[in-house]
Amino acid sequence: MTNESTGRRIRGVRIAFSVVELLQREGTTGVTAIAEDLGHSKSTIHSHLQTLEDERIVVAEDDGYRLSLTFLAIARNVRDQIGNYDDIESEVTDLAAETGELVQFGIEEYEQVTYLCKASGEKAVETASRIGTRQPLHSTALGKTILAHRPEERRERIVGTIDLEERTEHTITDRDDFREGLETIADRGYGIDDEENIEGLRCIAAPVLNGSTVLGAISVSGPASRISDERLHDDLAERVQRAANVIELNTKFR
């Protein structure tokens, strides 16, 4: 992933966000553990934590610091900026109930796919994905499907610069092969992650479009032992594309 922005960077802001990210990941944590994890002095971390506490961003507990409930309001506000979120959530929930599998909706941010919504059917396998977490574009059905429907110039810029990391032995790491795969997705209307991001997990995704603009994608994931080729390309392809179409129509007439 590349960052083309230029200009001055504020070290203190980076440290503060590193502290927030660590508390998000680890939960309540003490000053010493945070300092050791981030590689800063205890005095530096303590100063940042006190400042964050003054701003009601973190809360001091007997055994350390935790994130404050301020983040609930922030998260809700960010979610509500997605104008069709209610429609997305409804279709994700319904599709999970229909298929019995894990259903997710993702959007592209910073040349990665970010999970916006998630629901689990009765047979769903649990993965490490959480709302707000990011995954690579090149190894996920959601990411590839979104990228395949980006304007050609932007798509080619991303394909030419992102790290095609080998997540499993099935991950496509050759750029020419990756480009061909994106063309296939654009032609047939859905993308597949065939154990490319997580060993043993297959996934299928369909784009949600607003005219020529791709808003995101919706996917169904399940164990390879249960997701046969026939089920993947017939039943699930039809269901995921239908769900995407419902979101598109509801968004259009909102």
Tab-separated table of C-alpha atoms in Angstrom:
chain	number	residue	atom	x	y	z
A	1	MET	CA	0.000	0.000	0.000
A	2	THR	CA	1.329	3.452	-0.873
A	3	ASN	CA	0.782	6.855	0.646
A	4	GLU	CA	1.185	9.637	-1.877
A	5	SER	CA	0.463	12.507	0.527
A	6	THR	CA	3.299	14.834	1.480
A	7	GLY	CA	3.908	17.364	4.201
A	8	ARG	CA	4.828	17.578	7.852
A	9	ARG	CA	3.924	14.755	10.227
A	10	ILE	CA	3.249	15.167	13.954
A	11	ARG	CA	5.063	12.517	16.000
A	12	GLY	CA	2.862	12.994	19.052
A	13	VAL	CA	-0.277	12.283	17.046
A	14	ARG	CA	1.239	9.044	15.744
A	15	ILE	CA	2.084	7.954	19.282
A	16	ALA	CA	-1.419	8.807	20.516
A	17	PHE	CA	-3.040	6.768	17.769
A	18	SER	CA	-0.650	3.886	18.426
A	19	VAL	CA	-1.819	3.923	22.041
A	20	VAL	CA	-5.473	3.939	20.951
A	21	GLU	CA	-4.901	1.060	18.518
A	22	LEU	CA	-3.126	-0.975	21.193
A	23	LEU	CA	-5.957	-0.450	23.691
A	24	GLN	CA	-8.444	-1.433	20.996
A	25	ARG	CA	-6.525	-4.640	20.381
A	26	GLU	CA	-5.547	-5.586	23.927
A	27	GLY	CA	-8.217	-4.026	26.133
A	28	THR	CA	-7.312	-2.543	29.527
A	29	THR	CA	-3.510	-2.232	29.681
A	30	GLY	CA	-0.994	-0.630	32.027
A	31	VAL	CA	1.552	2.075	31.244
A	32	THR	CA	4.549	-0.263	31.428
A	33	ALA	CA	3.054	-2.819	29.031
A	34	ILE	CA	2.056	-0.091	26.560
A	35	ALA	CA	5.519	1.484	26.683
A	36	GLU	CA	7.236	-1.859	26.107
A	37	ASP	CA	4.905	-2.812	23.258
A	38	LEU	CA	5.268	0.526	21.443
A	39	GLY	CA	8.942	1.054	22.193
A	40	HIS	CA	8.605	4.381	24.017
A	41	SER	CA	9.561	5.474	27.515
A	42	LYS	CA	7.054	5.127	30.336
A	43	SER	CA	7.104	8.907	30.845
A	44	THR	CA	6.203	9.518	27.192
A	45	ILE	CA	3.336	7.028	27.281
A	46	HIS	CA	2.102	8.332	30.632
A	47	SER	CA	1.986	11.896	29.259
A	48	HIS	CA	0.018	10.759	26.229
A	49	LEU	CA	-2.394	8.757	28.358
A	50	GLN	CA	-3.000	11.702	30.669
A	51	THR	CA	-3.725	13.927	27.694
A	52	LEU	CA	-6.081	11.345	26.198
A	53	GLU	CA	-7.794	11.030	29.569
A	54	ASP	CA	-8.220	14.806	29.768
A	55	GLU	CA	-9.924	14.660	26.349
A	56	ARG	CA	-12.185	11.779	27.528
A	57	ILE	CA	-10.641	9.398	24.981
A	58	VAL	CA	-9.370	6.881	27.535
A	59	VAL	CA	-10.446	5.961	31.058
A	60	ALA	CA	-8.068	5.180	33.929
A	61	GLU	CA	-8.915	1.955	35.756
A	62	ASP	CA	-7.223	0.272	38.754
A	63	ASP	CA	-5.345	-2.090	36.425
A	64	GLY	CA	-4.563	0.297	33.585
A	65	TYR	CA	-6.284	2.295	30.856
A	66	ARG	CA	-9.127	1.429	28.502
A	67	LEU	CA	-10.859	3.198	25.632
A	68	SER	CA	-13.782	5.395	26.684
A	69	LEU	CA	-17.368	5.116	25.496
A	70	THR	CA	-16.695	8.177	23.359
A	71	PHE	CA	-15.785	5.689	20.652
A	72	LEU	CA	-19.353	4.397	20.571
A	73	ALA	CA	-20.572	7.822	19.492
A	74	ILE	CA	-17.726	8.163	17.004
A	75	ALA	CA	-18.429	4.732	15.513
A	76	ARG	CA	-22.150	5.409	15.193
A	77	ASN	CA	-21.486	8.750	13.524
A	78	VAL	CA	-19.074	7.212	11.022
A	79	ARG	CA	-21.519	4.387	10.285
A	80	ASP	CA	-24.368	6.824	9.744
A	81	GLN	CA	-22.312	8.627	7.106
A	82	ILE	CA	-22.963	5.555	4.949
A	83	GLY	CA	-26.365	6.658	3.700
A	84	ASN	CA	-27.611	3.165	2.877
A	85	TYR	CA	-26.339	1.391	5.998
A	86	ASP	CA	-29.799	0.199	7.122
A	87	ASP	CA	-30.365	-1.443	3.730
A	88	ILE	CA	-26.927	-3.060	3.857
A	89	GLU	CA	-27.473	-4.407	7.361
A	90	SER	CA	-30.882	-5.808	6.438
A	91	GLU	CA	-29.577	-7.684	3.392
A	92	VAL	CA	-26.480	-8.952	5.197
A	93	THR	CA	-28.664	-10.317	8.009
A	94	ASP	CA	-31.179	-11.891	5.617
A	95	LEU	CA	-28.495	-13.477	3.451
A	96	ALA	CA	-26.786	-14.986	6.503
A	97	ALA	CA	-30.108	-16.514	7.582
A	98	GLU	CA	-30.778	-17.866	4.062
A	99	THR	CA	-27.362	-19.427	3.515
A	100	GLY	CA	-26.458	-20.326	7.099
A	101	GLU	CA	-22.987	-18.918	6.407
A	102	LEU	CA	-20.910	-15.863	7.284
A	103	VAL	CA	-21.976	-12.758	5.348
A	104	GLN	CA	-20.014	-9.503	5.234
A	105	PHE	CA	-20.158	-6.132	3.512
A	106	GLY	CA	-16.969	-4.245	2.768
A	107	ILE	CA	-15.825	-0.961	1.312
A	108	GLU	CA	-12.410	0.161	0.087
A	109	GLU	CA	-10.297	2.456	2.234
A	110	TYR	CA	-6.570	3.091	1.905
A	111	GLU	CA	-6.308	0.451	-0.820
A	112	GLN	CA	-7.618	-2.248	1.507
A	113	VAL	CA	-11.094	-3.654	2.122
A	114	THR	CA	-12.704	-2.569	5.406
A	115	TYR	CA	-15.568	-4.513	6.963
A	116	LEU	CA	-18.664	-2.369	7.494
A	117	CYS	CA	-21.233	-5.010	8.413
A	118	LYS	CA	-21.189	-8.691	9.386
A	119	ALA	CA	-23.745	-11.391	10.239
A	120	SER	CA	-23.448	-15.102	10.989
A	121	GLY	CA	-25.849	-17.825	9.901
A	122	GLU	CA	-26.498	-20.920	11.997
A	123	LYS	CA	-23.612	-22.868	10.413
A	124	ALA	CA	-21.203	-19.956	10.016
A	125	VAL	CA	-17.527	-20.384	10.792
A	126	GLU	CA	-16.037	-17.632	12.893
A	127	THR	CA	-13.080	-15.703	11.519
A	128	ALA	CA	-10.880	-12.998	12.986
A	129	SER	CA	-12.659	-10.321	10.953
A	130	ARG	CA	-14.405	-7.584	12.916
A	131	ILE	CA	-16.286	-4.460	11.935
A	132	GLY	CA	-13.729	-1.812	11.037
A	133	THR	CA	-10.823	-4.182	10.469
A	134	ARG	CA	-9.010	-4.229	7.144
A	135	GLN	CA	-7.937	-7.016	4.818
A	136	PRO	CA	-5.963	-7.000	1.533
A	137	LEU	CA	-7.725	-6.288	-1.726
A	138	HIS	CA	-5.858	-8.920	-3.709
A	139	SER	CA	-6.637	-11.997	-1.588
A	140	THR	CA	-10.285	-11.404	-0.623
A	141	ALA	CA	-13.415	-11.813	-2.708
A	142	LEU	CA	-14.704	-8.484	-1.388
A	143	GLY	CA	-11.506	-6.654	-2.265
A	144	LYS	CA	-11.090	-8.152	-5.717
A	145	THR	CA	-14.734	-7.528	-6.578
A	146	ILE	CA	-14.564	-3.882	-5.561
A	147	LEU	CA	-11.282	-3.378	-7.405
A	148	ALA	CA	-12.601	-5.053	-10.556
A	149	HIS	CA	-15.329	-2.415	-10.774
A	150	ARG	CA	-13.132	0.634	-10.180
A	151	PRO	CA	-12.395	2.975	-13.122
A	152	GLU	CA	-9.600	1.554	-15.247
A	153	GLU	CA	-7.017	4.222	-14.398
A	154	ARG	CA	-7.493	3.870	-10.651
A	155	ARG	CA	-7.663	0.075	-10.844
A	156	GLU	CA	-4.394	-0.123	-12.755
A	157	ARG	CA	-2.658	2.269	-10.362
A	158	ILE	CA	-3.673	0.103	-7.401
A	159	VAL	CA	-2.778	-3.168	-9.126
A	160	GLY	CA	0.630	-1.767	-9.990
A	161	THR	CA	1.500	-0.655	-6.471
A	162	ILE	CA	-0.148	-2.861	-3.834
A	163	ASP	CA	1.786	-5.658	-2.168
A	164	LEU	CA	0.533	-8.990	-3.508
A	165	GLU	CA	1.458	-10.765	-0.297
A	166	GLU	CA	1.179	-14.558	-0.305
A	167	ARG	CA	-1.432	-15.146	2.403
A	168	THR	CA	-1.818	-18.843	1.579
A	169	GLU	CA	-0.425	-21.160	-1.078
A	170	HIS	CA	-3.487	-20.289	-3.197
A	171	THR	CA	-2.998	-16.504	-3.213
A	172	ILE	CA	-2.512	-14.935	-6.634
A	173	THR	CA	0.797	-13.054	-6.467
A	174	ASP	CA	1.558	-12.525	-10.170
A	175	ARG	CA	0.321	-9.103	-11.359
A	176	ASP	CA	-0.618	-10.248	-14.850
A	177	ASP	CA	-2.600	-13.177	-13.466
A	178	PHE	CA	-4.229	-10.811	-10.992
A	179	ARG	CA	-5.261	-8.433	-13.795
A	180	GLU	CA	-6.791	-11.316	-15.758
A	181	GLY	CA	-8.723	-12.389	-12.686
A	182	LEU	CA	-10.157	-8.897	-12.257
A	183	GLU	CA	-11.336	-8.922	-15.872
A	184	THR	CA	-13.120	-12.221	-15.248
A	185	ILE	CA	-14.839	-10.771	-12.169
A	186	ALA	CA	-15.995	-7.703	-14.102
A	187	ASP	CA	-17.395	-9.895	-16.903
A	188	ARG	CA	-19.316	-12.408	-14.790
A	189	GLY	CA	-20.431	-10.040	-12.019
A	190	TYR	CA	-18.936	-11.712	-8.948
A	191	GLY	CA	-15.566	-12.502	-7.438
A	192	ILE	CA	-14.211	-15.534	-5.603
A	193	ASP	CA	-11.611	-16.042	-2.900
A	194	ASP	CA	-10.711	-19.719	-3.234
A	195	GLU	CA	-8.760	-20.240	0.004
A	196	GLU	CA	-6.599	-17.273	-1.007
A	197	ASN	CA	-6.856	-15.325	2.240
A	198	ILE	CA	-7.531	-18.066	4.800
A	199	GLU	CA	-6.682	-21.715	4.234
A	200	GLY	CA	-9.855	-23.820	4.063
A	201	LEU	CA	-12.224	-20.858	3.544
A	202	ARG	CA	-13.992	-20.049	0.262
A	203	CYS	CA	-15.805	-16.800	-0.364
A	204	ILE	CA	-17.935	-15.240	-3.091
A	205	ALA	CA	-18.764	-11.531	-3.431
A	206	ALA	CA	-20.923	-9.320	-5.636
A	207	PRO	CA	-20.471	-5.575	-6.175
A	208	VAL	CA	-22.994	-2.979	-5.042
A	209	LEU	CA	-23.111	-0.291	-7.715
A	210	ASN	CA	-24.619	3.139	-8.076
A	211	GLY	CA	-24.459	3.677	-11.798
A	212	SER	CA	-20.795	3.270	-12.713
A	213	THR	CA	-19.632	3.814	-9.118
A	214	VAL	CA	-18.922	0.819	-6.893
A	215	LEU	CA	-20.124	1.491	-3.339
A	216	GLY	CA	-18.791	-1.751	-1.892
A	217	ALA	CA	-19.443	-5.479	-2.059
A	218	ILE	CA	-21.353	-8.158	-0.177
A	219	SER	CA	-19.952	-11.642	0.370
A	220	VAL	CA	-20.736	-15.135	1.633
A	221	SER	CA	-17.951	-17.208	3.216
A	222	GLY	CA	-17.831	-20.818	4.311
A	223	PRO	CA	-15.539	-23.830	4.717
A	224	ALA	CA	-14.244	-25.395	1.518
A	225	SER	CA	-15.680	-28.719	2.657
A	226	ARG	CA	-19.180	-27.237	2.475
A	227	ILE	CA	-18.799	-24.757	-0.391
A	228	SER	CA	-18.564	-26.960	-3.489
A	229	ASP	CA	-17.976	-25.501	-6.957
A	230	GLU	CA	-21.615	-26.165	-7.839
A	231	ARG	CA	-22.922	-24.385	-4.765
A	232	LEU	CA	-20.445	-21.543	-5.202
A	233	HIS	CA	-21.169	-20.723	-8.842
A	234	ASP	CA	-24.886	-21.531	-8.867
A	235	ASP	CA	-26.757	-21.101	-5.593
A	236	LEU	CA	-24.448	-18.668	-3.805
A	237	ALA	CA	-23.652	-16.635	-6.919
A	238	GLU	CA	-27.358	-16.099	-7.495
A	239	ARG	CA	-28.077	-15.253	-3.858
A	240	VAL	CA	-25.210	-12.807	-3.391
A	241	GLN	CA	-25.963	-10.986	-6.637
A	242	ARG	CA	-29.631	-10.736	-5.709
A	243	ALA	CA	-28.750	-9.243	-2.325
A	244	ALA	CA	-26.437	-6.735	-3.994
A	245	ASN	CA	-29.209	-5.770	-6.403
A	246	VAL	CA	-31.666	-5.156	-3.549
A	247	ILE	CA	-29.172	-2.833	-1.848
A	248	GLU	CA	-28.619	-1.016	-5.144
A	249	LEU	CA	-32.336	-0.477	-5.712
A	250	ASN	CA	-33.002	0.683	-2.149
A	251	THR	CA	-30.058	3.065	-2.380
A	252	LYS	CA	-31.246	4.459	-5.696
A	253	PHE	CA	-34.755	5.260	-4.486
A	254	ARG	CA	-33.837	6.534	-1.033
